[in-house]
PDB file of C-alpha atoms in Angstrom:
ATOM      1  CA  MET A   1     -18.342  25.865  -4.587  1.00 72.00           C
ATOM      2  CA  ARG A   2     -15.844  24.125  -2.318  1.00 86.00           C
ATOM      3  CA  ILE A   3     -15.371  20.474  -1.458  1.00 89.00           C
ATOM      4  CA  GLU A   4     -14.797  20.287   2.306  1.00 91.00           C
ATOM      5  CA  LYS A   5     -13.037  17.537   4.268  1.00 92.00           C
ATOM      6  CA  CYS A   6     -14.831  15.369   6.787  1.00 95.00           C
ATOM      7  CA  TYR A   7     -13.538  16.164  10.267  1.00 95.00           C
ATOM      8  CA  PHE A   8     -13.580  12.514  11.339  1.00 96.00           C
ATOM      9  CA  CYS A   9     -12.541  10.390   8.350  1.00 94.00           C
ATOM     10  CA  SER A  10     -10.982  13.066   6.063  1.00 91.00           C
ATOM     11  CA  GLY A  11     -13.258  12.061   3.205  1.00 92.00           C
ATOM     12  CA  PRO A  12     -14.708  14.624   0.793  1.00 93.00           C
ATOM     13  CA  VAL A  13     -17.930  16.431   1.742  1.00 95.00           C
ATOM     14  CA  TYR A  14     -19.611  17.773  -1.388  1.00 95.00           C
ATOM     15  CA  PRO A  15     -21.906  20.827  -1.312  1.00 94.00           C
ATOM     16  CA  GLY A  16     -25.376  19.899  -0.081  1.00 94.00           C
ATOM     17  CA  HIS A  17     -24.196  16.623   1.447  1.00 95.00           C
ATOM     18  CA  GLY A  18     -23.265  15.510   4.922  1.00 95.00           C
ATOM     19  CA  VAL A  19     -23.861  17.118   8.300  1.00 96.00           C
ATOM     20  CA  MET A  20     -22.369  20.252   9.792  1.00 96.00           C
ATOM     21  CA  PHE A  21     -22.056  20.569  13.576  1.00 96.00           C
ATOM     22  CA  VAL A  22     -21.363  24.001  15.075  1.00 96.00           C
ATOM     23  CA  ARG A  23     -20.025  24.029  18.628  1.00 95.00           C
ATOM     24  CA  ASN A  24     -20.757  26.806  21.164  1.00 96.00           C
ATOM     25  CA  ASP A  25     -17.401  28.435  20.407  1.00 96.00           C
ATOM     26  CA  CYS A  26     -18.400  28.699  16.697  1.00 94.00           C
ATOM     27  CA  LYS A  27     -16.023  25.919  15.605  1.00 96.00           C
ATOM     28  CA  THR A  28     -17.612  24.062  12.696  1.00 96.00           C
ATOM     29  CA  PHE A  29     -17.245  20.332  12.073  1.00 96.00           C
ATOM     30  CA  ARG A  30     -18.301  18.791   8.772  1.00 96.00           C
ATOM     31  CA  PHE A  31     -19.101  15.093   8.448  1.00 97.00           C
ATOM     32  CA  CYS A  32     -19.523  13.139   5.232  1.00 96.00           C
ATOM     33  CA  LYS A  33     -21.957  10.569   6.654  1.00 95.00           C
ATOM     34  CA  SER A  34     -23.851   9.800   9.828  1.00 96.00           C
ATOM     35  CA  LYS A  35     -21.288   7.144  10.751  1.00 96.00           C
ATOM     36  CA  CYS A  36     -18.641   9.856  11.180  1.00 96.00           C
ATOM     37  CA  HIS A  37     -21.047  12.132  13.052  1.00 96.00           C
ATOM     38  CA  LYS A  38     -22.063   9.375  15.498  1.00 97.00           C
ATOM     39  CA  ASN A  39     -18.447   8.433  16.184  1.00 96.00           C
ATOM     40  CA  PHE A  40     -17.625  12.093  16.828  1.00 96.00           C
ATOM     41  CA  LYS A  41     -20.530  12.371  19.273  1.00 96.00           C
ATOM     42  CA  LYS A  42     -19.261   9.229  21.042  1.00 96.00           C
ATOM     43  CA  LYS A  43     -15.929  11.083  21.435  1.00 96.00           C
ATOM     44  CA  ARG A  44     -13.975   8.457  19.527  1.00 96.00           C
ATOM     45  CA  ASN A  45     -10.470   9.267  18.406  1.00 95.00           C
ATOM     46  CA  PRO A  46     -10.091   9.139  14.601  1.00 94.00           C
ATOM     47  CA  ARG A  47      -6.464   8.006  14.995  1.00 93.00           C
ATOM     48  CA  LYS A  48      -7.654   4.894  16.843  1.00 94.00           C
ATOM     49  CA  THR A  49     -10.567   4.100  14.521  1.00 94.00           C
ATOM     50  CA  ARG A  50      -9.191   1.715  11.920  1.00 93.00           C
ATOM     51  CA  TRP A  51     -11.182   2.846   8.878  1.00 94.00           C
ATOM     52  CA  THR A  52     -10.206   6.521   9.020  1.00 93.00           C
ATOM     53  CA  LYS A  53      -7.475   8.240   7.045  1.00 90.00           C
ATOM     54  CA  ALA A  54      -5.940   9.505  10.291  1.00 90.00           C
ATOM     55  CA  PHE A  55      -5.433   5.909  11.494  1.00 92.00           C
ATOM     56  CA  ARG A  56      -3.887   4.875   8.176  1.00 88.00           C
ATOM     57  CA  LYS A  57      -1.433   7.765   8.305  1.00 87.00           C
ATOM     58  CA  ALA A  58      -0.611   7.263  11.989  1.00 88.00           C
ATOM     59  CA  SER A  59       0.079   3.548  11.502  1.00 86.00           C
ATOM     60  CA  GLY A  60       2.299   4.136   8.447  1.00 82.00           C
ATOM     61  CA  LYS A  61      -0.061   2.653   5.882  1.00 83.00           C
ATOM     62  CA  GLU A  62      -0.327   5.873   3.867  1.00 79.00           C
ATOM     63  CA  LEU A  63       2.068   8.526   2.697  1.00 75.00           C
ATOM     64  CA  THR A  64       2.273  11.349   5.261  1.00 72.00           C
ATOM     65  CA  VAL A  65       5.279  13.510   4.392  1.00 73.00           C
ATOM     66  CA  ASP A  66       5.329  14.596   0.766  1.00 73.00           C
ATOM     67  CA  ASN A  67       5.590  17.925  -1.045  1.00 72.00           C
ATOM     68  CA  SER A  68       2.651  17.082  -3.303  1.00 70.00           C
ATOM     69  CA  LEU A  69       0.372  17.060  -0.241  1.00 68.00           C
ATOM     70  CA  GLU A  70       1.145  20.761   0.293  1.00 70.00           C
ATOM     71  CA  PHE A  71      -0.957  21.669  -2.744  1.00 71.00           C
ATOM     72  CA  GLU A  72      -4.127  20.419  -1.049  1.00 69.00           C
ATOM     73  CA  LYS A  73      -3.894  23.041   1.683  1.00 71.00           C
ATOM     74  CA  ARG A  74      -6.698  25.552   1.803  1.00 68.00           C
ATOM     75  CA  ARG A  75      -5.933  29.065   0.579  1.00 73.00           C
ATOM     76  CA  ASN A  76      -8.268  31.928   1.388  1.00 76.00           C
ATOM     77  CA  ILE A  77      -6.479  34.582  -0.654  1.00 82.00           C
ATOM     78  CA  PRO A  78      -8.781  36.108  -3.290  1.00 82.00           C
ATOM     79  CA  VAL A  79      -7.221  36.251  -6.755  1.00 80.00           C
ATOM     80  CA  LYS A  80      -8.537  38.245  -9.693  1.00 86.00           C
ATOM     81  CA  TYR A  81      -9.845  35.954 -12.422  1.00 85.00           C
ATOM     82  CA  ASN A  82      -7.494  35.500 -15.349  1.00 89.00           C
ATOM     83  CA  ARG A  83      -8.110  32.883 -18.040  1.00 93.00           C
ATOM     84  CA  GLU A  84      -4.403  32.128 -18.581  1.00 92.00           C
ATOM     85  CA  LEU A  85      -3.802  31.782 -14.844  1.00 89.00           C
ATOM     86  CA  TRP A  86      -6.858  29.527 -14.588  1.00 88.00           C
ATOM     87  CA  ASP A  87      -5.595  27.269 -17.422  1.00 93.00           C
ATOM     88  CA  LYS A  88      -2.134  27.047 -15.856  1.00 91.00           C
ATOM     89  CA  THR A  89      -3.667  26.244 -12.479  1.00 87.00           C
ATOM     90  CA  VAL A  90      -5.783  23.427 -13.902  1.00 90.00           C
ATOM     91  CA  GLU A  91      -2.768  21.962 -15.742  1.00 93.00           C
ATOM     92  CA  ALA A  92      -0.689  22.197 -12.555  1.00 89.00           C
ATOM     93  CA  MET A  93      -3.439  20.458 -10.571  1.00 87.00           C
ATOM     94  CA  LYS A  94      -3.503  17.574 -13.080  1.00 92.00           C
ATOM     95  CA  ARG A  95       0.284  17.251 -12.974  1.00 91.00           C
ATOM     96  CA  VAL A  96       0.341  17.310  -9.153  1.00 87.00           C
ATOM     97  CA  GLN A  97      -2.348  14.606  -9.087  1.00 88.00           C
ATOM     98  CA  GLU A  98      -0.264  12.380 -11.411  1.00 92.00           C
ATOM     99  CA  ILE A  99       2.864  12.855  -9.298  1.00 89.00           C
ATOM    100  CA  LYS A 100       0.937  12.169  -6.102  1.00 88.00           C
ATOM    101  CA  GLN A 101      -0.545   8.928  -7.483  1.00 90.00           C
ATOM    102  CA  LYS A 102       2.886   7.693  -8.634  1.00 92.00           C
ATOM    103  CA  ARG A 103       4.449   8.438  -5.247  1.00 89.00           C
ATOM    104  CA  GLN A 104       1.612   6.736  -3.379  1.00 88.00           C
ATOM    105  CA  ALA A 105       1.909   3.657  -5.599  1.00 91.00           C
ATOM    106  CA  ARG A 106       5.679   3.533  -5.003  1.00 90.00           C
ATOM    107  CA  PHE A 107       5.141   3.935  -1.250  1.00 89.00           C
ATOM    108  CA  ILE A 108       2.632   1.057  -1.201  1.00 88.00           C
ATOM    109  CA  MET A 109       4.927  -1.206  -3.235  1.00 91.00           C
ATOM    110  CA  ASN A 110       7.861  -0.495  -0.897  1.00 90.00           C
ATOM    111  CA  ARG A 111       5.628  -1.217   2.093  1.00 88.00           C
ATOM    112  CA  LEU A 112       4.504  -4.539   0.607  1.00 89.00           C
ATOM    113  CA  LYS A 113       8.058  -5.637  -0.324  1.00 91.00           C
ATOM    114  CA  LYS A 114       8.871  -6.377   3.323  1.00 88.00           C
ATOM    115  CA  GLY A 115       5.881  -8.689   3.652  1.00 89.00           C
ATOM    116  CA  LYS A 116       6.748 -10.500   0.435  1.00 89.00           C
ATOM    117  CA  GLU A 117      10.338 -11.050   1.598  1.00 89.00           C
ATOM    118  CA  LEU A 118       9.148 -12.422   4.946  1.00 91.00           C
ATOM    119  CA  GLU A 119       6.669 -14.687   3.171  1.00 90.00           C
ATOM    120  CA  LYS A 120       9.425 -15.984   0.896  1.00 89.00           C
ATOM    121  CA  GLU A 121      11.723 -16.707   3.871  1.00 89.00           C
ATOM    122  CA  GLU A 122       8.931 -18.559   5.673  1.00 90.00           C
ATOM    123  CA  ALA A 123       8.248 -20.647   2.571  1.00 88.00           C
ATOM    124  CA  ILE A 124      11.941 -21.553   2.250  1.00 87.00           C
ATOM    125  CA  ASN A 125      12.133 -22.516   5.940  1.00 88.00           C
ATOM    126  CA  GLU A 126       8.985 -24.639   5.568  1.00 88.00           C
ATOM    127  CA  VAL A 127      10.468 -26.481   2.592  1.00 85.00           C
ATOM    128  CA  LYS A 128      13.765 -27.061   4.414  1.00 85.00           C
ATOM    129  CA  LYS A 129      11.949 -28.366   7.468  1.00 87.00           C
ATOM    130  CA  ASN A 130       9.676 -30.737   5.543  1.00 84.00           C
ATOM    131  CA  ILE A 131      11.906 -31.728   2.630  1.00 79.00           C
ATOM    132  CA  HIS A 132      11.246 -35.404   3.399  1.00 77.00           C
ATOM    133  CA  LEU A 133       7.618 -34.913   2.372  1.00 77.00           C
ATOM    134  CA  ILE A 134       8.586 -33.488  -0.994  1.00 75.00           C
ATOM    135  CA  LYS A 135      11.521 -35.704  -1.926  1.00 71.00           C
ATOM    136  CA  ALA A 136      10.917 -39.449  -2.086  1.00 68.00           C
ATOM    137  CA  PRO A 137      13.392 -41.543  -0.058  1.00 67.00           C
ATOM    138  CA  HIS A 138      14.505 -43.524  -3.141  1.00 69.00           C
ATOM    139  CA  ALA A 139      14.526 -40.555  -5.500  1.00 67.00           C
ATOM    140  CA  GLY A 140      18.307 -40.347  -5.875  1.00 67.00           C
ATOM    141  CA  LYS A 141      18.933 -44.104  -5.752  1.00 75.00           C
ATOM    142  CA  ALA A 142      17.778 -44.726  -9.335  1.00 73.00           C
ATOM    143  CA  LYS A 143      20.514 -42.433 -10.611  1.00 76.00           C
ATOM    144  CA  GLN A 144      23.053 -44.127  -8.327  1.00 80.00           C
ATOM    145  CA  MET A 145      21.998 -47.573  -9.594  1.00 80.00           C
ATOM    146  CA  GLU A 146      22.335 -46.412 -13.175  1.00 81.00           C
ATOM    147  CA  ASP A 147      25.807 -45.010 -12.468  1.00 84.00           C
ATOM    148  CA  LYS A 148      26.861 -48.339 -10.863  1.00 84.00           C
ATOM    149  CA  MET A 149      25.569 -50.300 -13.867  1.00 83.00           C
ATOM    150  CA  VAL A 150      27.475 -48.056 -16.275  1.00 85.00           C
ATOM    151  CA  GLN A 151      30.591 -48.441 -14.144  1.00 86.00           C
ATOM    152  CA  LYS A 152      30.281 -52.272 -14.130  1.00 85.00           C
ATOM    153  CA  LEU A 153      29.767 -52.316 -17.869  1.00 83.00           C
ATOM    154  CA  GLN A 154      32.892 -50.181 -18.285  1.00 83.00           C
ATOM    155  CA  GLU A 155      34.866 -52.573 -16.079  1.00 84.00           C
ATOM    156  CA  ASP A 156      33.598 -55.584 -18.090  1.00 82.00           C
ATOM    157  CA  VAL A 157      34.533 -53.891 -21.345  1.00 80.00           C
ATOM    158  CA  ASP A 158      37.954 -53.007 -19.953  1.00 81.00           C
ATOM    159  CA  MET A 159      38.518 -56.605 -18.799  1.00 78.00           C
ATOM    160  CA  GLY A 160      37.394 -57.912 -22.203  1.00 73.00           C
ATOM    161  CA  ASP A 161      39.910 -55.609 -23.902  1.00 72.00           C
ATOM    162  CA  GLU A 162      42.715 -56.807 -21.607  1.00 69.00           C
ATOM    163  CA  ASP A 163      41.975 -60.492 -22.435  1.00 62.00           C
ATOM    164  CA  ASN A 164      42.278 -59.928 -26.204  1.00 56.00           C
TER     165      ASN A 164
END
């Protein structure tokens, strides 16, 4: 039992699901849903169709070059069944999946950092441009008036001390 990849969107095609198209030259194309099959028949390019994995990789939205992606490649070499080898293989698959998820998460966070920095800069520029809306015109004058009053009181006290 093998889980195939959809030719158009790169999604999984489970056994007994989807559509298989065989061309005259015996090339087989598997599709996960009729949406993919119809787009293929309309000769649409998966790299230009926004919802496909090919578009996401071509536009830099998904991780493309990584060693963990090598493990997903199809191998047609028959291997004699061995329980220990099978256990090791399953453990390795789990570990590769963990590593792949961590790397994808880090890639996404690095990709989003740029947008957050730009958003922060725009917010700062907006505040600088419209500071008069935020800060009241007489906001600092109350403190200045208080400082002047304290200064006058100090002068009066100093003059009173000089008279005595």
